[in-house]
Amino acid sequence: MNIFLSPHLDDICFSSFLAIKEEPKNSCIINVFNKSCWNFLQAPDKKKADLVTKSRKQEELLFGSKLGVNIDFLGLEDSSLRHNNFGDEYEISSRKDQVFSVASTKIAEKLEQYTPLARIYVPLGISYHVDHLICRDVILQRQDLREKTFLYEDLPYIASFSEEDIHDFVCDFDFRLTPLILKADSPKSKITSMSLYQSQLESHTISKVVNYGLRLGGDEFLAERYWKLELSEDDQ
């Protein structure tokens, strides 16, 4: 089974679409922080969290249905509900967030239901969003999972970075990473899927994601890049 660990109710579609599309029947999305008051249709309001959460889950379930992928929801509050000030989610490390230990336990319990694991996909974390960092670091602390770990590039965030910036980020990473490129002949399928997430789309979001994919694919193919976690001598 391939597990796609998703911080929020859109990240796999935006960031790891081509990988999950390869084996949808042998894949599962685990949504970690799926309680939210964040959307682009109205100003964030914690009092409307139940309504926002319901509509966002409907978008994600529609994506899963169309692709034929099972989805699990862990039911944790995302940063829009845990933090009081916009921007705080980019200023805190994963382990300093009070939800880290709870997320670690819930993710571990859920993974037990999907053994044996073939691969597990987690965010690269270049967005520096604490929800992304938690999902990544919960898995990176698991020595038993490192051989199976692939990191997907956080979109649309990473589209704002130059290749030099991305190279520097990867070189400064605590683990050695090897890139893997997946390509699609046409962006149409991914565009159609991203369009399901109307609550999460700004006017430029789809074009930003597609243009980055074409940048990776040399303007000929839509591409996504993944980073394979390479084992150290201590891990082997």
PDB file of C-alpha atoms in Angstrom:
ATOM      1  CA  MET A   1       0.000   0.000   0.000  1.00  0.00           C
ATOM      2  CA  ASN A   2       1.177   3.515  -0.854  1.00  0.00           C
ATOM      3  CA  ILE A   3       0.311   6.121   1.772  1.00  0.00           C
ATOM      4  CA  PHE A   4       0.008   9.803   0.907  1.00  0.00           C
ATOM      5  CA  LEU A   5       0.201  11.894   4.053  1.00  0.00           C
ATOM      6  CA  SER A   6      -1.703  15.115   3.452  1.00  0.00           C
ATOM      7  CA  PRO A   7      -1.555  18.054   5.879  1.00  0.00           C
ATOM      8  CA  HIS A   8      -4.725  19.607   4.461  1.00  0.00           C
ATOM      9  CA  LEU A   9      -7.702  18.857   2.258  1.00  0.00           C
ATOM     10  CA  ASP A  10      -6.046  19.609  -1.088  1.00  0.00           C
ATOM     11  CA  ASP A  11      -2.314  18.953  -0.769  1.00  0.00           C
ATOM     12  CA  ILE A  12      -2.155  15.608  -2.552  1.00  0.00           C
ATOM     13  CA  CYS A  13      -4.089  16.834  -5.576  1.00  0.00           C
ATOM     14  CA  PHE A  14      -1.943  19.956  -5.889  1.00  0.00           C
ATOM     15  CA  SER A  15       1.433  18.444  -5.005  1.00  0.00           C
ATOM     16  CA  SER A  16       1.410  14.686  -5.583  1.00  0.00           C
ATOM     17  CA  PHE A  17      -1.184  14.134  -8.278  1.00  0.00           C
ATOM     18  CA  LEU A  18       0.936  12.172 -10.741  1.00  0.00           C
ATOM     19  CA  ALA A  19       2.263   9.757  -8.124  1.00  0.00           C
ATOM     20  CA  ILE A  20      -1.130   8.863  -6.699  1.00  0.00           C
ATOM     21  CA  LYS A  21      -2.629   8.655 -10.189  1.00  0.00           C
ATOM     22  CA  GLU A  22      -0.178   5.848 -11.030  1.00  0.00           C
ATOM     23  CA  GLU A  23      -1.678   3.380  -8.537  1.00  0.00           C
ATOM     24  CA  PRO A  24      -4.946   4.766  -7.166  1.00  0.00           C
ATOM     25  CA  LYS A  25      -6.333   1.384  -6.125  1.00  0.00           C
ATOM     26  CA  ASN A  26      -3.185   0.640  -4.158  1.00  0.00           C
ATOM     27  CA  SER A  27      -3.042   4.048  -2.482  1.00  0.00           C
ATOM     28  CA  CYS A  28      -4.618   5.823   0.447  1.00  0.00           C
ATOM     29  CA  ILE A  29      -4.687   9.489   1.446  1.00  0.00           C
ATOM     30  CA  ILE A  30      -4.413  10.199   5.153  1.00  0.00           C
ATOM     31  CA  ASN A  31      -5.645  13.729   5.861  1.00  0.00           C
ATOM     32  CA  VAL A  32      -4.137  14.895   9.127  1.00  0.00           C
ATOM     33  CA  PHE A  33      -5.369  18.442   9.806  1.00  0.00           C
ATOM     34  CA  ASN A  34      -8.793  18.379   8.207  1.00  0.00           C
ATOM     35  CA  LYS A  35     -10.706  20.603  10.636  1.00  0.00           C
ATOM     36  CA  SER A  36     -10.387  24.129   9.272  1.00  0.00           C
ATOM     37  CA  CYS A  37     -11.855  27.594   8.935  1.00  0.00           C
ATOM     38  CA  TRP A  38      -9.582  28.493   6.011  1.00  0.00           C
ATOM     39  CA  ASN A  39     -10.864  29.121   2.512  1.00  0.00           C
ATOM     40  CA  PHE A  40     -10.586  31.806  -0.147  1.00  0.00           C
ATOM     41  CA  LEU A  41     -14.324  32.330  -0.551  1.00  0.00           C
ATOM     42  CA  GLN A  42     -14.631  34.368   2.637  1.00  0.00           C
ATOM     43  CA  ALA A  43     -12.526  35.720   5.506  1.00  0.00           C
ATOM     44  CA  PRO A  44     -11.406  33.015   7.969  1.00  0.00           C
ATOM     45  CA  ASP A  45     -13.841  32.770  10.882  1.00  0.00           C
ATOM     46  CA  LYS A  46     -13.366  30.144  13.583  1.00  0.00           C
ATOM     47  CA  LYS A  47     -17.086  30.237  14.305  1.00  0.00           C
ATOM     48  CA  LYS A  48     -17.688  28.838  10.816  1.00  0.00           C
ATOM     49  CA  ALA A  49     -15.193  25.992  11.148  1.00  0.00           C
ATOM     50  CA  ASP A  50     -17.851  23.265  10.982  1.00  0.00           C
ATOM     51  CA  LEU A  51     -19.263  24.593   7.703  1.00  0.00           C
ATOM     52  CA  VAL A  52     -15.833  25.156   6.166  1.00  0.00           C
ATOM     53  CA  THR A  53     -14.650  21.722   7.247  1.00  0.00           C
ATOM     54  CA  LYS A  54     -17.730  20.073   5.755  1.00  0.00           C
ATOM     55  CA  SER A  55     -17.372  21.817   2.381  1.00  0.00           C
ATOM     56  CA  ARG A  56     -13.647  21.128   2.190  1.00  0.00           C
ATOM     57  CA  LYS A  57     -14.144  17.449   2.997  1.00  0.00           C
ATOM     58  CA  GLN A  58     -16.714  17.251   0.218  1.00  0.00           C
ATOM     59  CA  GLU A  59     -14.139  18.617  -2.232  1.00  0.00           C
ATOM     60  CA  GLU A  60     -11.575  16.051  -1.091  1.00  0.00           C
ATOM     61  CA  LEU A  61     -14.028  13.153  -1.165  1.00  0.00           C
ATOM     62  CA  LEU A  62     -15.046  14.091  -4.702  1.00  0.00           C
ATOM     63  CA  PHE A  63     -11.397  14.027  -5.731  1.00  0.00           C
ATOM     64  CA  GLY A  64     -10.940  10.632  -4.120  1.00  0.00           C
ATOM     65  CA  SER A  65     -14.094   9.289  -5.758  1.00  0.00           C
ATOM     66  CA  LYS A  66     -13.095  10.426  -9.235  1.00  0.00           C
ATOM     67  CA  LEU A  67      -9.609   8.998  -8.839  1.00  0.00           C
ATOM     68  CA  GLY A  68     -10.696   5.839  -7.035  1.00  0.00           C
ATOM     69  CA  VAL A  69      -8.577   6.490  -3.930  1.00  0.00           C
ATOM     70  CA  ASN A  70      -9.540   5.742  -0.342  1.00  0.00           C
ATOM     71  CA  ILE A  71      -9.285   8.661   2.112  1.00  0.00           C
ATOM     72  CA  ASP A  72      -8.925   8.643   5.895  1.00  0.00           C
ATOM     73  CA  PHE A  73      -9.439  11.721   8.073  1.00  0.00           C
ATOM     74  CA  LEU A  74      -7.597  12.043  11.385  1.00  0.00           C
ATOM     75  CA  GLY A  75      -9.760  14.966  12.516  1.00  0.00           C
ATOM     76  CA  LEU A  76      -7.092  17.299  13.905  1.00  0.00           C
ATOM     77  CA  GLU A  77      -7.457  21.084  13.810  1.00  0.00           C
ATOM     78  CA  ASP A  78      -5.280  22.860  11.254  1.00  0.00           C
ATOM     79  CA  SER A  79      -3.222  25.952  12.008  1.00  0.00           C
ATOM     80  CA  SER A  80      -6.113  28.296  11.192  1.00  0.00           C
ATOM     81  CA  LEU A  81      -7.853  26.974  14.318  1.00  0.00           C
ATOM     82  CA  ARG A  82      -4.820  26.325  16.555  1.00  0.00           C
ATOM     83  CA  HIS A  83      -3.126  29.710  16.129  1.00  0.00           C
ATOM     84  CA  ASN A  84      -4.622  33.122  16.714  1.00  0.00           C
ATOM     85  CA  ASN A  85      -2.609  35.269  14.293  1.00  0.00           C
ATOM     86  CA  PHE A  86      -2.260  34.786  10.537  1.00  0.00           C
ATOM     87  CA  GLY A  87       1.374  34.063   9.766  1.00  0.00           C
ATOM     88  CA  ASP A  88       2.110  32.250  13.035  1.00  0.00           C
ATOM     89  CA  GLU A  89       1.994  28.951  11.159  1.00  0.00           C
ATOM     90  CA  TYR A  90       5.182  29.933   9.299  1.00  0.00           C
ATOM     91  CA  GLU A  91       7.074  30.990  12.427  1.00  0.00           C
ATOM     92  CA  ILE A  92       7.028  27.820  14.521  1.00  0.00           C
ATOM     93  CA  SER A  93       8.961  24.566  14.212  1.00  0.00           C
ATOM     94  CA  SER A  94       7.088  21.285  14.082  1.00  0.00           C
ATOM     95  CA  ARG A  95       8.104  19.991  17.501  1.00  0.00           C
ATOM     96  CA  LYS A  96       7.273  23.253  19.249  1.00  0.00           C
ATOM     97  CA  ASP A  97       3.670  23.018  18.130  1.00  0.00           C
ATOM     98  CA  GLN A  98       1.559  21.519  20.897  1.00  0.00           C
ATOM     99  CA  VAL A  99      -0.161  19.142  18.457  1.00  0.00           C
ATOM    100  CA  PHE A 100       3.028  17.360  17.338  1.00  0.00           C
ATOM    101  CA  SER A 101       2.856  14.467  19.817  1.00  0.00           C
ATOM    102  CA  VAL A 102      -0.864  13.951  19.213  1.00  0.00           C
ATOM    103  CA  ALA A 103      -0.346  13.938  15.444  1.00  0.00           C
ATOM    104  CA  SER A 104       2.548  11.515  15.806  1.00  0.00           C
ATOM    105  CA  THR A 105       0.410   9.082  17.787  1.00  0.00           C
ATOM    106  CA  LYS A 106      -2.604   9.301  15.492  1.00  0.00           C
ATOM    107  CA  ILE A 107      -0.498   8.873  12.346  1.00  0.00           C
ATOM    108  CA  ALA A 108       1.310   5.865  13.823  1.00  0.00           C
ATOM    109  CA  GLU A 109      -1.988   4.231  14.783  1.00  0.00           C
ATOM    110  CA  LYS A 110      -3.401   4.770  11.308  1.00  0.00           C
ATOM    111  CA  LEU A 111      -0.292   3.433   9.570  1.00  0.00           C
ATOM    112  CA  GLU A 112      -0.639   0.198  11.539  1.00  0.00           C
ATOM    113  CA  GLN A 113      -3.814  -0.437   9.548  1.00  0.00           C
ATOM    114  CA  TYR A 114      -1.931  -0.310   6.254  1.00  0.00           C
ATOM    115  CA  THR A 115       0.929  -2.724   6.698  1.00  0.00           C
ATOM    116  CA  PRO A 116       2.902  -3.695   4.793  1.00  0.00           C
ATOM    117  CA  LEU A 117       3.695  -0.252   3.404  1.00  0.00           C
ATOM    118  CA  ALA A 118       5.277   0.061  -0.013  1.00  0.00           C
ATOM    119  CA  ARG A 119       5.861   3.827  -0.022  1.00  0.00           C
ATOM    120  CA  ILE A 120       4.897   6.796   2.087  1.00  0.00           C
ATOM    121  CA  TYR A 121       4.733  10.291   0.593  1.00  0.00           C
ATOM    122  CA  VAL A 122       5.154  13.365   2.807  1.00  0.00           C
ATOM    123  CA  PRO A 123       5.673  17.100   2.192  1.00  0.00           C
ATOM    124  CA  LEU A 124       9.171  18.387   1.471  1.00  0.00           C
ATOM    125  CA  GLY A 125       8.388  21.278   3.798  1.00  0.00           C
ATOM    126  CA  ILE A 126       9.804  24.076   1.688  1.00  0.00           C
ATOM    127  CA  SER A 127       6.611  26.002   2.437  1.00  0.00           C
ATOM    128  CA  TYR A 128       7.680  26.187   6.114  1.00  0.00           C
ATOM    129  CA  HIS A 129       4.002  25.797   7.011  1.00  0.00           C
ATOM    130  CA  VAL A 130       3.947  24.100  10.400  1.00  0.00           C
ATOM    131  CA  ASP A 131       1.235  21.596   9.396  1.00  0.00           C
ATOM    132  CA  HIS A 132       3.438  20.467   6.503  1.00  0.00           C
ATOM    133  CA  LEU A 133       6.493  20.282   8.751  1.00  0.00           C
ATOM    134  CA  ILE A 134       4.650  18.172  11.317  1.00  0.00           C
ATOM    135  CA  CYS A 135       3.534  15.636   8.696  1.00  0.00           C
ATOM    136  CA  ARG A 136       7.083  15.435   7.359  1.00  0.00           C
ATOM    137  CA  ASP A 137       8.915  15.265  10.691  1.00  0.00           C
ATOM    138  CA  VAL A 138       6.581  12.699  12.239  1.00  0.00           C
ATOM    139  CA  ILE A 139       7.670  10.314   9.494  1.00  0.00           C
ATOM    140  CA  LEU A 140      11.335  11.319   9.377  1.00  0.00           C
ATOM    141  CA  GLN A 141      11.690  10.438  13.050  1.00  0.00           C
ATOM    142  CA  ARG A 142      10.663   6.874  12.193  1.00  0.00           C
ATOM    143  CA  GLN A 143      13.842   5.040  11.244  1.00  0.00           C
ATOM    144  CA  ASP A 144      11.791   2.031  10.144  1.00  0.00           C
ATOM    145  CA  LEU A 145      10.050   4.101   7.442  1.00  0.00           C
ATOM    146  CA  ARG A 146      12.981   5.980   5.935  1.00  0.00           C
ATOM    147  CA  GLU A 147      13.654   3.440   3.188  1.00  0.00           C
ATOM    148  CA  LYS A 148      10.061   3.889   1.997  1.00  0.00           C
ATOM    149  CA  THR A 149       9.849   7.681   2.260  1.00  0.00           C
ATOM    150  CA  PHE A 150       9.366  10.035  -0.683  1.00  0.00           C
ATOM    151  CA  LEU A 151       8.927  13.786  -0.285  1.00  0.00           C
ATOM    152  CA  TYR A 152       6.624  15.712  -2.602  1.00  0.00           C
ATOM    153  CA  GLU A 153       7.150  19.369  -3.392  1.00  0.00           C
ATOM    154  CA  ASP A 154       4.696  21.664  -1.604  1.00  0.00           C
ATOM    155  CA  LEU A 155       2.580  23.363  -4.259  1.00  0.00           C
ATOM    156  CA  PRO A 156       1.764  26.098  -4.985  1.00  0.00           C
ATOM    157  CA  TYR A 157       4.387  27.334  -2.499  1.00  0.00           C
ATOM    158  CA  ILE A 158       7.460  25.948  -4.252  1.00  0.00           C
ATOM    159  CA  ALA A 159       6.527  27.610  -7.531  1.00  0.00           C
ATOM    160  CA  SER A 160       7.763  30.899  -6.034  1.00  0.00           C
ATOM    161  CA  PHE A 161      11.262  29.469  -5.507  1.00  0.00           C
ATOM    162  CA  SER A 162      14.060  29.452  -8.062  1.00  0.00           C
ATOM    163  CA  GLU A 163      15.911  26.227  -8.845  1.00  0.00           C
ATOM    164  CA  GLU A 164      18.865  27.657  -6.964  1.00  0.00           C
ATOM    165  CA  ASP A 165      16.681  28.223  -3.892  1.00  0.00           C
ATOM    166  CA  ILE A 166      15.328  24.681  -4.107  1.00  0.00           C
ATOM    167  CA  HIS A 167      18.828  23.269  -4.530  1.00  0.00           C
ATOM    168  CA  ASP A 168      20.010  25.131  -1.433  1.00  0.00           C
ATOM    169  CA  PHE A 169      17.024  23.912   0.578  1.00  0.00           C
ATOM    170  CA  VAL A 170      17.644  20.292  -0.405  1.00  0.00           C
ATOM    171  CA  CYS A 171      21.374  20.564   0.280  1.00  0.00           C
ATOM    172  CA  ASP A 172      20.670  21.914   3.766  1.00  0.00           C
ATOM    173  CA  PHE A 173      18.229  19.105   4.496  1.00  0.00           C
ATOM    174  CA  ASP A 174      19.056  16.738   7.347  1.00  0.00           C
ATOM    175  CA  PHE A 175      18.939  13.749   4.988  1.00  0.00           C
ATOM    176  CA  ARG A 176      20.374  13.056   1.562  1.00  0.00           C
ATOM    177  CA  LEU A 177      17.707  13.282  -1.135  1.00  0.00           C
ATOM    178  CA  THR A 178      17.619  12.024  -4.722  1.00  0.00           C
ATOM    179  CA  PRO A 179      15.192  13.602  -7.221  1.00  0.00           C
ATOM    180  CA  LEU A 180      12.628  11.626  -9.196  1.00  0.00           C
ATOM    181  CA  ILE A 181      10.634  13.252 -12.004  1.00  0.00           C
ATOM    182  CA  LEU A 182       7.181  12.079 -13.096  1.00  0.00           C
ATOM    183  CA  LYS A 183       5.748  13.464 -16.342  1.00  0.00           C
ATOM    184  CA  ALA A 184       2.313  13.687 -17.945  1.00  0.00           C
ATOM    185  CA  ASP A 185       1.634  14.301 -21.625  1.00  0.00           C
ATOM    186  CA  SER A 186      -0.998  16.887 -20.795  1.00  0.00           C
ATOM    187  CA  PRO A 187      -1.870  19.056 -17.769  1.00  0.00           C
ATOM    188  CA  LYS A 188      -5.587  18.597 -18.444  1.00  0.00           C
ATOM    189  CA  SER A 189      -6.229  15.850 -15.893  1.00  0.00           C
ATOM    190  CA  LYS A 190      -4.488  17.709 -13.072  1.00  0.00           C
ATOM    191  CA  ILE A 191      -6.234  20.974 -13.948  1.00  0.00           C
ATOM    192  CA  THR A 192      -9.604  19.217 -13.840  1.00  0.00           C
ATOM    193  CA  SER A 193      -8.803  17.755 -10.430  1.00  0.00           C
ATOM    194  CA  MET A 194      -7.512  21.012  -8.956  1.00  0.00           C
ATOM    195  CA  SER A 195     -10.686  22.707 -10.138  1.00  0.00           C
ATOM    196  CA  LEU A 196     -12.635  20.587  -7.653  1.00  0.00           C
ATOM    197  CA  TYR A 197     -11.159  22.620  -4.806  1.00  0.00           C
ATOM    198  CA  GLN A 198     -13.005  25.876  -5.362  1.00  0.00           C
ATOM    199  CA  SER A 199     -12.623  26.959  -1.735  1.00  0.00           C
ATOM    200  CA  GLN A 200      -8.839  26.761  -2.017  1.00  0.00           C
ATOM    201  CA  LEU A 201      -8.272  28.484  -5.342  1.00  0.00           C
ATOM    202  CA  GLU A 202      -7.052  32.005  -5.804  1.00  0.00           C
ATOM    203  CA  SER A 203      -7.230  33.416  -9.330  1.00  0.00           C
ATOM    204  CA  HIS A 204      -3.623  32.450 -10.050  1.00  0.00           C
ATOM    205  CA  THR A 205      -3.347  29.114  -8.213  1.00  0.00           C
ATOM    206  CA  ILE A 206      -3.940  26.690 -11.089  1.00  0.00           C
ATOM    207  CA  SER A 207      -1.765  28.607 -13.557  1.00  0.00           C
ATOM    208  CA  LYS A 208       0.996  28.863 -10.942  1.00  0.00           C
ATOM    209  CA  VAL A 209       0.972  25.101 -10.338  1.00  0.00           C
ATOM    210  CA  VAL A 210       0.793  24.276 -14.049  1.00  0.00           C
ATOM    211  CA  ASN A 211       3.551  26.705 -15.003  1.00  0.00           C
ATOM    212  CA  TYR A 212       5.828  25.189 -12.387  1.00  0.00           C
ATOM    213  CA  GLY A 213       5.028  21.714 -13.714  1.00  0.00           C
ATOM    214  CA  LEU A 214       5.909  22.830 -17.237  1.00  0.00           C
ATOM    215  CA  ARG A 215       9.090  24.404 -15.921  1.00  0.00           C
ATOM    216  CA  LEU A 216      10.129  21.031 -14.536  1.00  0.00           C
ATOM    217  CA  GLY A 217       9.060  19.288 -17.731  1.00  0.00           C
ATOM    218  CA  GLY A 218      11.009  21.582 -20.029  1.00  0.00           C
ATOM    219  CA  ASP A 219       7.807  23.244 -21.331  1.00  0.00           C
ATOM    220  CA  GLU A 220       6.961  19.996 -23.147  1.00  0.00           C
ATOM    221  CA  PHE A 221       5.394  17.946 -20.346  1.00  0.00           C
ATOM    222  CA  LEU A 222       3.696  18.656 -17.059  1.00  0.00           C
ATOM    223  CA  ALA A 223       6.027  17.259 -14.413  1.00  0.00           C
ATOM    224  CA  GLU A 224       6.158  16.760 -10.665  1.00  0.00           C
ATOM    225  CA  ARG A 225       9.340  16.185  -8.718  1.00  0.00           C
ATOM    226  CA  TYR A 226       9.708  13.882  -5.751  1.00  0.00           C
ATOM    227  CA  TRP A 227      12.680  13.431  -3.470  1.00  0.00           C
ATOM    228  CA  LYS A 228      13.671   9.912  -2.408  1.00  0.00           C
ATOM    229  CA  LEU A 229      15.069   9.719   1.084  1.00  0.00           C
ATOM    230  CA  GLU A 230      18.442   7.961   0.951  1.00  0.00           C
ATOM    231  CA  LEU A 231      19.528   5.871   3.918  1.00  0.00           C
ATOM    232  CA  SER A 232      22.565   6.772   5.964  1.00  0.00           C
ATOM    233  CA  GLU A 233      24.979   4.151   7.266  1.00  0.00           C
ATOM    234  CA  ASP A 234      23.214   4.337  10.630  1.00  0.00           C
ATOM    235  CA  ASP A 235      19.900   3.444   8.977  1.00  0.00           C
ATOM    236  CA  GLN A 236      21.234   0.429   7.119  1.00  0.00           C
TER     237      GLN A 236
END
